[in-house]
Amino acid sequence: MARSDFDPASVEPDGRSPALARLFDPGAEGPWRGSVDGLAVGGAVTVLTYGTDAPGAGPRLHVHPYDETFIVIQGRARFFVGATTIDAAAGDIVLGPAGVPHRFENLGPGRLQTIDIHHSPRWIQTDLD
């Protein structure tokens, strides 16, 4: 399906150059595989990647002053976002709204792999537990 959502002539390039940054080393150990601040590439979002093979494992409860979008790449996760619990599987996305405490855990069996998009040019977080 072809898309034509806007007139390309209506957007003026802002002069930024294309940029490359390495998000993670595929051979690295540990659940936090890497992060790239938007500032490093001149972008508006920060990208993190998380992966674990251990059921029940996941990041601690935390909060951000901006939205966070989680993309489940592999496996199944249970997200706790404020008072809401959301089960998600590979191919799903989950929104953690700004100011709402959240965490997630691997439901298993097998690996959980996520890409976490912080809607900020830098990673800002307060851990709550």
Coordinates of N, CA and C in Angstrom, one line a residue:
M1 N 0.8 -1.2 0.0 CA 0.0 0.0 0.0 C 0.9 1.2 0.0
A2 N 0.7 2.1 -1.0 CA 1.4 3.4 -1.0 C 0.8 4.4 -0.1
R3 N 1.7 5.2 0.5 CA 1.3 6.2 1.5 C 1.7 7.6 1.0
S4 N 0.8 8.5 1.3 CA 1.1 9.9 0.9 C 0.5 10.8 2.0
D5 N 1.2 10.8 3.2 CA 0.6 11.5 4.4 C 0.9 13.0 4.4
F6 N 1.9 13.4 3.6 CA 2.2 14.9 3.6 C 2.9 15.2 2.3
D7 N 3.0 16.5 2.0 CA 3.7 17.0 0.9 C 5.2 17.1 1.2
P8 N 6.1 16.4 0.6 CA 7.5 16.5 1.0 C 8.1 17.9 0.8
A9 N 7.5 18.7 -0.1 CA 8.0 20.0 -0.3 C 7.6 20.9 0.9
S10 N 6.8 20.4 1.8 CA 6.4 21.3 3.0 C 7.4 21.1 4.1
V11 N 8.4 20.2 4.0 CA 9.4 20.0 5.1 C 10.7 20.5 4.6
E12 N 11.3 21.4 5.4 CA 12.6 21.9 5.1 C 13.7 21.1 5.9
P13 N 14.7 20.5 5.3 CA 15.7 19.8 6.1 C 16.3 20.7 7.1
D14 N 16.7 20.2 8.3 CA 17.2 21.1 9.3 C 18.7 21.2 9.3
G15 N 19.4 20.5 8.4 CA 20.8 20.6 8.3 C 21.6 19.5 9.0
R16 N 20.9 18.6 9.8 CA 21.6 17.6 10.5 C 22.1 16.5 9.5
S17 N 23.2 15.9 9.8 CA 23.8 14.9 8.9 C 23.3 13.5 9.4
P18 N 23.2 12.6 8.5 CA 22.9 11.2 9.0 C 24.0 10.8 10.0
A19 N 23.6 9.9 10.9 CA 24.5 9.5 12.0 C 24.4 8.0 12.2
L20 N 25.4 7.4 12.8 CA 25.5 6.0 13.1 C 26.0 5.9 14.5
A21 N 25.3 5.0 15.3 CA 25.8 4.7 16.7 C 25.5 3.2 16.9
R22 N 26.3 2.6 17.7 CA 26.2 1.2 18.0 C 25.3 1.0 19.3
L23 N 24.2 0.3 19.1 CA 23.3 0.1 20.3 C 23.8 -0.9 21.2
F24 N 24.3 -2.1 20.7 CA 24.7 -3.1 21.5 C 25.7 -4.0 20.8
D25 N 26.5 -4.7 21.6 CA 27.5 -5.7 21.1 C 26.7 -7.1 21.2
P26 N 26.4 -7.7 20.1 CA 25.7 -9.0 20.2 C 26.4 -10.1 21.1
G27 N 27.6 -10.0 21.3 CA 28.3 -10.9 22.1 C 28.4 -10.6 23.6
A28 N 27.9 -9.4 24.0 CA 28.0 -8.9 25.3 C 27.1 -9.7 26.3
E29 N 27.5 -9.8 27.5 CA 26.8 -10.6 28.6 C 25.9 -9.6 29.3
G30 N 24.9 -10.1 30.0 CA 24.1 -9.3 30.9 C 22.8 -8.8 30.2
P31 N 21.8 -8.4 31.0 CA 20.5 -8.0 30.5 C 20.5 -6.7 29.8
W32 N 21.2 -5.7 30.3 CA 21.2 -4.4 29.7 C 22.3 -4.4 28.6
R33 N 21.9 -4.5 27.4 CA 22.8 -4.7 26.3 C 23.4 -3.4 25.8
G34 N 22.7 -2.3 26.0 CA 23.3 -1.0 25.5 C 22.2 0.1 25.4
S35 N 22.7 1.3 25.2 CA 21.8 2.4 25.0 C 22.5 3.4 24.2
V36 N 21.7 4.2 23.5 CA 22.2 5.4 22.7 C 21.3 6.6 23.0
D37 N 21.9 7.6 23.6 CA 21.2 8.8 23.8 C 20.9 9.5 22.4
G38 N 19.7 10.1 22.3 CA 19.4 10.8 21.1 C 20.4 11.9 20.8
L39 N 21.0 12.5 21.9 CA 22.0 13.5 21.7 C 23.2 13.1 20.9
A40 N 23.5 11.8 21.0 CA 24.7 11.2 20.3 C 24.6 11.2 18.8
V41 N 23.3 11.2 18.4 CA 23.1 11.1 16.9 C 22.2 12.3 16.4
G42 N 22.0 13.2 17.3 CA 21.2 14.4 16.9 C 19.7 14.1 16.8
G43 N 19.2 13.1 17.6 CA 17.8 12.7 17.5 C 17.1 13.1 18.7
A44 N 15.8 12.9 18.7 CA 14.9 13.3 19.7 C 14.6 12.2 20.7
V45 N 15.0 10.9 20.4 CA 14.7 9.8 21.3 C 16.0 9.1 21.7
T46 N 15.9 8.4 22.9 CA 17.0 7.6 23.3 C 16.6 6.1 23.2
V47 N 17.4 5.3 22.8 CA 17.1 3.9 22.6 C 17.9 3.0 23.5
L48 N 17.2 2.0 24.1 CA 17.9 1.0 25.0 C 17.5 -0.4 24.5
T49 N 18.3 -1.4 24.8 CA 17.9 -2.7 24.5 C 18.1 -3.6 25.8
Y50 N 17.2 -4.4 26.1 CA 17.2 -5.3 27.3 C 16.9 -6.7 26.8
G51 N 17.6 -7.7 27.4 CA 17.3 -9.1 27.1 C 17.7 -10.0 28.3
T52 N 16.9 -11.0 28.6 CA 17.2 -11.9 29.6 C 16.6 -13.3 29.3
D53 N 17.3 -14.3 29.7 CA 16.7 -15.7 29.6 C 16.0 -16.2 30.8
A54 N 16.1 -15.4 31.9 CA 15.6 -15.8 33.2 C 14.2 -15.4 33.4
P55 N 13.3 -16.4 33.5 CA 11.9 -16.0 33.8 C 11.8 -15.3 35.2
G56 N 11.0 -14.2 35.2 CA 10.8 -13.4 36.4 C 11.8 -12.3 36.5
A57 N 12.8 -12.3 35.7 CA 13.8 -11.2 35.7 C 13.3 -10.0 34.9
G58 N 13.8 -8.8 35.3 CA 13.4 -7.6 34.6 C 13.9 -6.4 35.4
P59 N 13.8 -5.2 34.8 CA 14.2 -4.0 35.5 C 13.4 -3.7 36.7
R60 N 14.0 -3.0 37.6 CA 13.3 -2.6 38.9 C 12.3 -1.5 38.6
L61 N 11.4 -1.3 39.5 CA 10.3 -0.2 39.3 C 11.0 1.1 39.2
H62 N 10.6 1.9 38.2 CA 11.2 3.2 38.0 C 10.2 4.1 37.3
V63 N 10.6 5.4 37.1 CA 9.7 6.4 36.5 C 10.6 7.3 35.7
H64 N 10.0 7.9 34.6 CA 10.7 8.9 33.7 C 9.8 10.1 33.6
P65 N 10.3 11.3 33.3 CA 9.5 12.5 33.1 C 9.0 12.6 31.7
Y66 N 9.1 11.5 30.9 CA 8.7 11.5 29.5 C 8.1 10.1 29.2
D67 N 7.4 9.9 28.1 CA 6.9 8.6 27.7 C 8.0 7.6 27.4
E68 N 7.7 6.3 27.6 CA 8.6 5.3 27.1 C 7.8 4.3 26.4
T69 N 8.3 3.9 25.2 CA 7.6 2.9 24.4 C 8.5 1.6 24.4
F70 N 7.9 0.5 24.7 CA 8.6 -0.8 24.7 C 8.1 -1.6 23.5
I71 N 9.1 -2.2 22.8 CA 8.8 -3.1 21.7 C 9.3 -4.5 22.1
V72 N 8.4 -5.4 22.2 CA 8.9 -6.8 22.5 C 9.3 -7.5 21.2
I73 N 10.6 -7.7 21.1 CA 11.2 -8.3 19.9 C 11.1 -9.9 20.0
Q74 N 11.3 -10.4 21.2 CA 11.3 -11.9 21.3 C 10.8 -12.2 22.7
G75 N 10.0 -13.3 22.8 CA 9.5 -13.8 24.1 C 8.2 -13.1 24.5
R76 N 8.0 -13.2 25.8 CA 6.8 -12.7 26.5 C 7.1 -12.0 27.7
A77 N 6.4 -10.9 28.0 CA 6.7 -10.0 29.2 C 5.4 -9.7 29.8
R78 N 5.5 -9.4 31.1 CA 4.4 -8.9 31.9 C 4.9 -7.5 32.3
F79 N 4.1 -6.5 31.9 CA 4.4 -5.1 32.2 C 3.5 -4.6 33.3
F80 N 4.1 -3.9 34.3 CA 3.4 -3.3 35.4 C 3.5 -1.8 35.2
V81 N 2.4 -1.1 34.8 CA 2.5 0.3 34.4 C 1.4 1.0 35.3
G82 N 1.9 1.7 36.4 CA 0.9 2.2 37.3 C 0.1 1.0 37.9
A83 N -1.2 1.1 37.9 CA -2.1 0.1 38.5 C -2.5 -1.0 37.4
T84 N -1.9 -0.8 36.2 CA -2.3 -1.7 35.1 C -1.3 -2.8 34.9
T85 N -1.7 -4.0 34.6 CA -0.8 -5.1 34.2 C -1.1 -5.5 32.8
I86 N -0.1 -5.6 32.0 CA -0.2 -5.9 30.6 C 0.7 -7.0 30.2
D87 N 0.1 -8.1 29.6 CA 1.0 -9.2 29.1 C 1.2 -8.9 27.6
A88 N 2.4 -9.0 27.2 CA 2.8 -8.7 25.8 C 3.7 -9.7 25.3
A89 N 3.6 -10.0 24.0 CA 4.5 -11.0 23.3 C 5.2 -10.3 22.1
A90 N 6.1 -11.1 21.5 CA 6.9 -10.6 20.4 C 6.0 -10.0 19.4
G91 N 6.3 -8.8 18.9 CA 5.5 -8.1 18.0 C 4.6 -7.0 18.6
D92 N 4.5 -7.0 19.9 CA 3.6 -6.1 20.7 C 4.4 -4.9 21.1
I93 N 3.7 -3.7 21.3 CA 4.3 -2.6 21.9 C 3.5 -2.2 23.1
V94 N 4.2 -1.6 24.1 CA 3.5 -1.1 25.3 C 4.0 0.3 25.6
L95 N 3.0 1.2 26.0 CA 3.4 2.5 26.3 C 3.4 2.7 27.8
G96 N 4.5 3.3 28.3 CA 4.6 3.7 29.7 C 4.5 5.2 29.7
P97 N 3.4 5.8 30.1 CA 3.2 7.3 30.0 C 4.2 8.0 31.0
A98 N 4.5 9.2 30.7 CA 5.4 10.1 31.5 C 4.8 10.1 32.9
G99 N 5.7 10.0 33.9 CA 5.3 10.1 35.3 C 4.6 8.9 35.9
V100 N 4.4 7.8 35.2 CA 3.8 6.6 35.7 C 4.8 5.6 36.0
P101 N 5.0 5.1 37.2 CA 6.0 4.1 37.6 C 5.7 2.8 36.8
H102 N 6.8 2.2 36.4 CA 6.6 0.9 35.6 C 7.8 0.0 35.7
R103 N 7.6 -1.2 35.4 CA 8.6 -2.2 35.3 C 8.1 -3.4 34.4
F104 N 8.9 -4.3 34.1 CA 8.5 -5.5 33.4 C 9.3 -6.7 33.7
E105 N 8.8 -7.9 33.4 CA 9.5 -9.1 33.7 C 9.3 -10.1 32.6
N106 N 10.3 -11.0 32.5 CA 10.2 -12.1 31.5 C 9.2 -13.1 32.0
L107 N 8.2 -13.4 31.2 CA 7.3 -14.5 31.5 C 7.8 -15.9 31.2
G108 N 8.8 -16.0 30.3 CA 9.3 -17.2 29.9 C 8.2 -18.0 29.1
P109 N 8.5 -19.2 28.6 CA 9.9 -19.8 28.7 C 10.7 -19.1 27.6
G110 N 12.0 -19.2 27.8 CA 12.9 -18.6 26.9 C 13.3 -17.2 27.1
R111 N 13.9 -16.6 26.0 CA 14.5 -15.3 26.1 C 13.4 -14.2 25.9
L112 N 13.6 -13.1 26.7 CA 12.8 -11.9 26.5 C 13.8 -10.9 25.9
Q113 N 13.5 -10.3 24.8 CA 14.3 -9.2 24.2 C 13.4 -8.0 23.9
T114 N 13.8 -6.9 24.4 CA 13.0 -5.6 24.1 C 13.9 -4.5 23.5
I115 N 13.3 -3.6 22.8 CA 13.9 -2.3 22.5 C 13.0 -1.3 23.2
D116 N 13.6 -0.4 24.0 CA 12.9 0.5 24.8 C 13.2 1.9 24.3
I117 N 12.2 2.6 23.9 CA 12.4 4.0 23.3 C 12.0 5.0 24.3
H118 N 12.9 5.8 24.7 CA 12.7 6.9 25.7 C 12.5 8.1 24.8
H119 N 11.3 8.8 25.0 CA 10.9 9.9 24.3 C 11.6 11.2 24.8
S120 N 12.9 11.1 24.7 CA 13.8 12.2 25.3 C 15.2 12.0 24.6
P121 N 15.9 13.1 24.3 CA 17.2 13.0 23.8 C 18.2 12.5 24.7
R122 N 17.9 12.3 26.0 CA 18.8 11.7 27.0 C 18.0 10.9 28.0
W123 N 18.6 9.8 28.5 CA 18.0 8.9 29.5 C 17.9 9.6 30.8
I124 N 16.7 9.7 31.4 CA 16.5 10.3 32.7 C 15.6 9.4 33.4
Q125 N 16.0 8.9 34.6 CA 15.3 7.9 35.3 C 15.4 8.0 36.8
T126 N 14.4 7.7 37.6 CA 14.5 7.6 39.0 C 14.0 6.2 39.4
D127 N 14.8 5.4 40.1 CA 14.5 4.1 40.5 C 13.7 4.2 41.8
L128 N 12.6 3.4 41.9 CA 11.7 3.5 43.0 C 11.8 2.4 44.0
D129 N 12.6 1.3 43.7 CA 12.8 0.2 44.7 C 14.2 -0.2 44.6

